[in-house]
mmCIF file of the C-alpha atoms, coordinates in Angstrom:
data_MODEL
# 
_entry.id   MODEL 
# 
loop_
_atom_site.group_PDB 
_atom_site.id 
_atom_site.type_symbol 
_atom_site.label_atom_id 
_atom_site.label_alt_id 
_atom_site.label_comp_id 
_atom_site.label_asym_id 
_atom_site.label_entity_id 
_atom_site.label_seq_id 
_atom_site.pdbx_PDB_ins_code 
_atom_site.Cartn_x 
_atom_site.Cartn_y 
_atom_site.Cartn_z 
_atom_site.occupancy 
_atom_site.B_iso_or_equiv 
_atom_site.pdbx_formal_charge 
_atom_site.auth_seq_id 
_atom_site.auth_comp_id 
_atom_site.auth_asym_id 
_atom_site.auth_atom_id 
_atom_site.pdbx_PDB_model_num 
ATOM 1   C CA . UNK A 1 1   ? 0.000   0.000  0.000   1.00 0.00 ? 1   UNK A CA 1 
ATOM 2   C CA . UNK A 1 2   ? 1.358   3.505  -0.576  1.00 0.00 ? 2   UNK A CA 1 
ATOM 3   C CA . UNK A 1 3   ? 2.702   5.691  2.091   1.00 0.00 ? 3   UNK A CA 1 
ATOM 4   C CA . UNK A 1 4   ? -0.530  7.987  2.506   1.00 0.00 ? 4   UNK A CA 1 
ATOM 5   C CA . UNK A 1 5   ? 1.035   11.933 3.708   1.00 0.00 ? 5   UNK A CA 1 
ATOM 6   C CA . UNK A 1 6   ? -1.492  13.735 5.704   1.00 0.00 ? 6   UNK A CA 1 
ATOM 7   C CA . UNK A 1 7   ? -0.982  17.633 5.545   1.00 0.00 ? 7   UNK A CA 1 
ATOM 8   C CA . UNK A 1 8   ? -2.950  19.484 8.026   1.00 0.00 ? 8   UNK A CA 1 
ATOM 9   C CA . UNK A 1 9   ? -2.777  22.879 5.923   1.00 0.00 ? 9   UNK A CA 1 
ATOM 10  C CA . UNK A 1 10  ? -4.602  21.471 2.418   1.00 0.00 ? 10  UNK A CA 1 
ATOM 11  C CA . UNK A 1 11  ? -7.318  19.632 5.222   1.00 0.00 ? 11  UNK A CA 1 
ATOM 12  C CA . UNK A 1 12  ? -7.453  23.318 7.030   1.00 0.00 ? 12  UNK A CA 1 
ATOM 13  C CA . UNK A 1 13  ? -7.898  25.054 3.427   1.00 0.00 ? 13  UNK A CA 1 
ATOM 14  C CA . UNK A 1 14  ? -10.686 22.023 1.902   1.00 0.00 ? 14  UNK A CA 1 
ATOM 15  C CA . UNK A 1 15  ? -12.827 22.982 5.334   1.00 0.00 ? 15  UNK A CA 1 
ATOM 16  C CA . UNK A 1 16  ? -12.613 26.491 4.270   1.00 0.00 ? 16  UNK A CA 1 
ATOM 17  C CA . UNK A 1 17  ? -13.522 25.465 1.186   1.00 0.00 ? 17  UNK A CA 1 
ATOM 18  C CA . UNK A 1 18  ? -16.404 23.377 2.419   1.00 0.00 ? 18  UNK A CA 1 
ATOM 19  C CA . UNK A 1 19  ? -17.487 25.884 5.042   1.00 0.00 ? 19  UNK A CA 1 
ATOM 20  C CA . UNK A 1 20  ? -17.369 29.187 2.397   1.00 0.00 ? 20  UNK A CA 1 
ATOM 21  C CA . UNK A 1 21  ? -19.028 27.139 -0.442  1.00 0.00 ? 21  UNK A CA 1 
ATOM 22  C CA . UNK A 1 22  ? -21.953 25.720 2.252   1.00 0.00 ? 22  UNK A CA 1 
ATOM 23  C CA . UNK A 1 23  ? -22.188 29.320 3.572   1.00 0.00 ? 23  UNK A CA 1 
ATOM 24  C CA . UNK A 1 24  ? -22.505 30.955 0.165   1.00 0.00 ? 24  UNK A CA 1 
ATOM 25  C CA . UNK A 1 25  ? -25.003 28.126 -1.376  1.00 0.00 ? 25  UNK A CA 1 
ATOM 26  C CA . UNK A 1 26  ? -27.389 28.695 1.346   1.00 0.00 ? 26  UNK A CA 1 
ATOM 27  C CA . UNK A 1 27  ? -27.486 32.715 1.228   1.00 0.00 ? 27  UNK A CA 1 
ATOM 28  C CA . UNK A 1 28  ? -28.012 31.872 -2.356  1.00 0.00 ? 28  UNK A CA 1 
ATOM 29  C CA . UNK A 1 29  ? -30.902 29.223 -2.245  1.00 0.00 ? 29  UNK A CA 1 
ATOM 30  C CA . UNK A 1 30  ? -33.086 31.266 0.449   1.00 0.00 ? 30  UNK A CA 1 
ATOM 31  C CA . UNK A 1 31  ? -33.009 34.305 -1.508  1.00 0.00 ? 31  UNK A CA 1 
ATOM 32  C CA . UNK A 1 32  ? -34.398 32.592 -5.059  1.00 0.00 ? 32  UNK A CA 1 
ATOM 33  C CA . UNK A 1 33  ? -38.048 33.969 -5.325  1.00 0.00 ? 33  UNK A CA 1 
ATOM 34  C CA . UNK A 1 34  ? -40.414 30.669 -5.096  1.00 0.00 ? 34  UNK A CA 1 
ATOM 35  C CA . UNK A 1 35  ? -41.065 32.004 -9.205  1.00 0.00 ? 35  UNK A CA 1 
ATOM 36  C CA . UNK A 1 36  ? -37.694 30.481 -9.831  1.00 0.00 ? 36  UNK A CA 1 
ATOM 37  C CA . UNK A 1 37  ? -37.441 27.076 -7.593  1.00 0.00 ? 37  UNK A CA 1 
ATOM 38  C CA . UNK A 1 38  ? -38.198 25.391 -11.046 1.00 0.00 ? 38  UNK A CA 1 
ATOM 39  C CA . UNK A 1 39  ? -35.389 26.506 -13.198 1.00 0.00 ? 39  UNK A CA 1 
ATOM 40  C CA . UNK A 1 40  ? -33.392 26.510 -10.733 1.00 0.00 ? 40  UNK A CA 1 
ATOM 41  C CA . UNK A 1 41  ? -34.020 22.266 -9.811  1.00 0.00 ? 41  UNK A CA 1 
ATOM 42  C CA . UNK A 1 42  ? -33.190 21.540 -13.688 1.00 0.00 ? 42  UNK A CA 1 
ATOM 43  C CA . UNK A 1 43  ? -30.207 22.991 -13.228 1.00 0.00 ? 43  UNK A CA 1 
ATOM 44  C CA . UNK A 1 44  ? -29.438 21.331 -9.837  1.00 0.00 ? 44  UNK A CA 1 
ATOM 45  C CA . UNK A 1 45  ? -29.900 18.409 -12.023 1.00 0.00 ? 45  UNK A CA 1 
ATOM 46  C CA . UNK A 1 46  ? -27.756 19.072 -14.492 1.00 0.00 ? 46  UNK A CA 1 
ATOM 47  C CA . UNK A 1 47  ? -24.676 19.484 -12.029 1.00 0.00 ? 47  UNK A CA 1 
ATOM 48  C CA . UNK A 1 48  ? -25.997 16.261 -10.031 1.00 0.00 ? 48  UNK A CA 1 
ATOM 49  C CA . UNK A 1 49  ? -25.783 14.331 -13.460 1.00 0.00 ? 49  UNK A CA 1 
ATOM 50  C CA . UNK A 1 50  ? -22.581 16.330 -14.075 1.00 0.00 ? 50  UNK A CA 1 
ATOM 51  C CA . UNK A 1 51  ? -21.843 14.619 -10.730 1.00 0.00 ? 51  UNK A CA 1 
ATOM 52  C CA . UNK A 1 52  ? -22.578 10.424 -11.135 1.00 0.00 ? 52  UNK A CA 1 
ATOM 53  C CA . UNK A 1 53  ? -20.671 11.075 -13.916 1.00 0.00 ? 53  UNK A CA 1 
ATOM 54  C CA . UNK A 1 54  ? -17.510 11.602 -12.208 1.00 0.00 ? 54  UNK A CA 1 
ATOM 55  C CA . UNK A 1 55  ? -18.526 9.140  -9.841  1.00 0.00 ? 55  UNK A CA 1 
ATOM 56  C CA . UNK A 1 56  ? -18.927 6.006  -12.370 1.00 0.00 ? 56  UNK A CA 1 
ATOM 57  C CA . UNK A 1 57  ? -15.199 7.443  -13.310 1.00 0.00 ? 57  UNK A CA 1 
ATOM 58  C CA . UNK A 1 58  ? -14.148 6.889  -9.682  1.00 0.00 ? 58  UNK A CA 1 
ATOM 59  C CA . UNK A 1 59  ? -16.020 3.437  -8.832  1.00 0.00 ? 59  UNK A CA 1 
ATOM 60  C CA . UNK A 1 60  ? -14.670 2.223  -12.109 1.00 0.00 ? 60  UNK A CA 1 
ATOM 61  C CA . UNK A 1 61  ? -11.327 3.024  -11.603 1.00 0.00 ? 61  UNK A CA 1 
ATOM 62  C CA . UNK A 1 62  ? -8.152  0.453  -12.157 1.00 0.00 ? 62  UNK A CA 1 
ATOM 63  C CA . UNK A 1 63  ? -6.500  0.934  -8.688  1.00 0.00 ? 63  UNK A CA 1 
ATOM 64  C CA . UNK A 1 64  ? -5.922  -0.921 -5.291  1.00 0.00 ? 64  UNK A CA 1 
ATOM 65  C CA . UNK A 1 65  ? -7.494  1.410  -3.117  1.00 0.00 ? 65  UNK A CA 1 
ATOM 66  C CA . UNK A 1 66  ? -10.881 0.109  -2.535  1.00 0.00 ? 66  UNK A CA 1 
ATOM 67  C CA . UNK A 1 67  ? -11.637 2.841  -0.124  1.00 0.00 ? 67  UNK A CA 1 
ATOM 68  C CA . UNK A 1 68  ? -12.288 4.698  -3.667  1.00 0.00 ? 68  UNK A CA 1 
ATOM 69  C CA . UNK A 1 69  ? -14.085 2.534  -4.870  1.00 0.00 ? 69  UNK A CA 1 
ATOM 70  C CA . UNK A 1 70  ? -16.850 2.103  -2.035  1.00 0.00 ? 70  UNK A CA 1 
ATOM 71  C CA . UNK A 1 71  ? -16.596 5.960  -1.977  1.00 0.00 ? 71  UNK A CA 1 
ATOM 72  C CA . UNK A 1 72  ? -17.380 6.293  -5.791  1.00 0.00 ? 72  UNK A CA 1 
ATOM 73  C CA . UNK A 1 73  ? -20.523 3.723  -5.788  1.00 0.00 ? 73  UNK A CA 1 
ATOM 74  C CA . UNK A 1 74  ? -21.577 5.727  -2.978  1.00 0.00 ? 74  UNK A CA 1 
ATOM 75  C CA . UNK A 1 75  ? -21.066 9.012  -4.862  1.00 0.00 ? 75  UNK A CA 1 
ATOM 76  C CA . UNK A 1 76  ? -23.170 7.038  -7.592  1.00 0.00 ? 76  UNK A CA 1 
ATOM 77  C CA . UNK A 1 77  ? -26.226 5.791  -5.889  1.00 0.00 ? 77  UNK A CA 1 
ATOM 78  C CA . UNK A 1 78  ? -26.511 9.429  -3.739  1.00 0.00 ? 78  UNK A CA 1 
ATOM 79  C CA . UNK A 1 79  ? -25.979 11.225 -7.140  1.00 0.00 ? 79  UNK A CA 1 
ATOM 80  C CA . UNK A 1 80  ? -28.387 9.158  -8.747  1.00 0.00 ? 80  UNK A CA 1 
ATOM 81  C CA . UNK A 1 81  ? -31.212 9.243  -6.269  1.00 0.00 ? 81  UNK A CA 1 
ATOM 82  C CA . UNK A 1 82  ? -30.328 13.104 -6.576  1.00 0.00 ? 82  UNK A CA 1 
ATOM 83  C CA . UNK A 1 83  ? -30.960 13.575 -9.880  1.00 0.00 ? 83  UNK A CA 1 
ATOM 84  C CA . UNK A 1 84  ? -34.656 10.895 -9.854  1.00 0.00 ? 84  UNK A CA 1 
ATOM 85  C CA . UNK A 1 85  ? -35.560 13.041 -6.811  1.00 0.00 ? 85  UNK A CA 1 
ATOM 86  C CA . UNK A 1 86  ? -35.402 16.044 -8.789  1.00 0.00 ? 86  UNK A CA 1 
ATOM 87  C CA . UNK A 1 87  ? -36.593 15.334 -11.843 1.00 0.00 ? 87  UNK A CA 1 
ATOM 88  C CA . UNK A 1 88  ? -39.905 14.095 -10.162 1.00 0.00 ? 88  UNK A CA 1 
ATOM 89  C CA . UNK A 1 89  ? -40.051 17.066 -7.593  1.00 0.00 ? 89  UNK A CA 1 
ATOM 90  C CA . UNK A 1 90  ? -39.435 19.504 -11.057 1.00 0.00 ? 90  UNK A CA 1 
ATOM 91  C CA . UNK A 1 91  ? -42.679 17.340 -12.858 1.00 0.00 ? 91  UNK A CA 1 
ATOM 92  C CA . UNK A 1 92  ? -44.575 17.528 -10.133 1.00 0.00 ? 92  UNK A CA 1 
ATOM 93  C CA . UNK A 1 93  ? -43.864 21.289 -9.522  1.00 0.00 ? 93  UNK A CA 1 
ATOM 94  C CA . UNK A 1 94  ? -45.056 21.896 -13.499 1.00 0.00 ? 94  UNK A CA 1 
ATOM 95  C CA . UNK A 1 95  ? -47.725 20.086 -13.238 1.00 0.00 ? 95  UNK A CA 1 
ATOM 96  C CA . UNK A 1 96  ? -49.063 22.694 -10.961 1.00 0.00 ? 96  UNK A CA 1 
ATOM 97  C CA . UNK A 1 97  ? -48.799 25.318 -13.153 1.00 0.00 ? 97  UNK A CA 1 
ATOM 98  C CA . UNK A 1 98  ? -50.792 23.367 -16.207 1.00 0.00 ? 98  UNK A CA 1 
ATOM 99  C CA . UNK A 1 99  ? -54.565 25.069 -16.566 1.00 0.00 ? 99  UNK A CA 1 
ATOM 100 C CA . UNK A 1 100 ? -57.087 22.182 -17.359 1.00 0.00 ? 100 UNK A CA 1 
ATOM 101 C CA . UNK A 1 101 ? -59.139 23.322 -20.056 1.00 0.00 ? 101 UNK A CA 1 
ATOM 102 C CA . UNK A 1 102 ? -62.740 23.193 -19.107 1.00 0.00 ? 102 UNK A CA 1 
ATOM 103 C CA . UNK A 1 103 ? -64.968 20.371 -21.192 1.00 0.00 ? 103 UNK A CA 1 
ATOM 104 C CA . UNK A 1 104 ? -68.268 22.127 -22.264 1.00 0.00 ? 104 UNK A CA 1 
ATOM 105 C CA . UNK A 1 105 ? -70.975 19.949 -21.202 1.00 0.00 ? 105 UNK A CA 1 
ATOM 106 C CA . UNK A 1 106 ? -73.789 19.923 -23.047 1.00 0.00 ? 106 UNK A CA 1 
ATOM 107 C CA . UNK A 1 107 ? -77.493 20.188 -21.265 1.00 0.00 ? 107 UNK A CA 1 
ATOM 108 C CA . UNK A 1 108 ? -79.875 17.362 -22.344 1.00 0.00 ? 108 UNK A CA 1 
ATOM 109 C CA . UNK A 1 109 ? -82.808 18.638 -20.924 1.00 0.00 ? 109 UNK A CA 1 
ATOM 110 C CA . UNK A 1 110 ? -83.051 21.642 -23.594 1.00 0.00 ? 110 UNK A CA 1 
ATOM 111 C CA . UNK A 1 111 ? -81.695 19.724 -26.518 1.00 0.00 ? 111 UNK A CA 1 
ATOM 112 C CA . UNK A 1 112 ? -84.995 18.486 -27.498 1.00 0.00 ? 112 UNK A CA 1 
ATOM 113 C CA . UNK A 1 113 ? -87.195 22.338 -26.755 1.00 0.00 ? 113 UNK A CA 1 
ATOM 114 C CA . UNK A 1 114 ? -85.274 24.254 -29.088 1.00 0.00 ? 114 UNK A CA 1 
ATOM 115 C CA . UNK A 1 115 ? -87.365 25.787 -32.135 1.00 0.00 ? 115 UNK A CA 1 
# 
């Protein structure tokens, strides 16, 4: 197995990473106007698609690590379920907005006393 090097400073720098990008999503997603939750889903799907594509990448990787491997089938069922999640919440969120067109029904008792 390879000699693994732990370096506190990049672990202190990916937290502030982490912790910025958390900070800065959420500010972001409670300000969208509920107008915009739709448009906004589709393209949180496109980046969680983006995303079990790098994953099948790193499950199907060559290597000896198997660490990476669990991690990556993870990464792919999460992603997945992500991305079938949204889709349905986005249909389900347009059906909403659909107007059903009224069906004319037509009034058999004064069919027959027209003149």
């Amino acid at each position: 197995m390879e000699n693994l090097v732990f370096d506190p400073r990049i672990l202190m720098a990916s937290l502030y990473v982490f912790a910025l990008a958390a900070f800065l999503g959420y500010q972001v997603i409670s300000r969208v106007p509920p107008l915009l939750h739709t448009p906004l889903m589709s393209a949180t799907n496109a980046l969680s698609a983006i995303s079990v594509v790098g994953a099948i990448v790193m499950a199907g990787r060559q290597n000896h690590h198997s660490i990476s491997t669990w991690l990556g089938f993870i990464a792919v069922i999460s992603a997945s379920i992500n991305v079938v999640g949204g889709f349905l919440i986005t249909d389900r969120m347009l059906k909403m907005f659909k107007r059903e067109i009224p069906v004319k029904s037509i009034d058999k008792t004064n069919k027959g006393n027209a003149a």
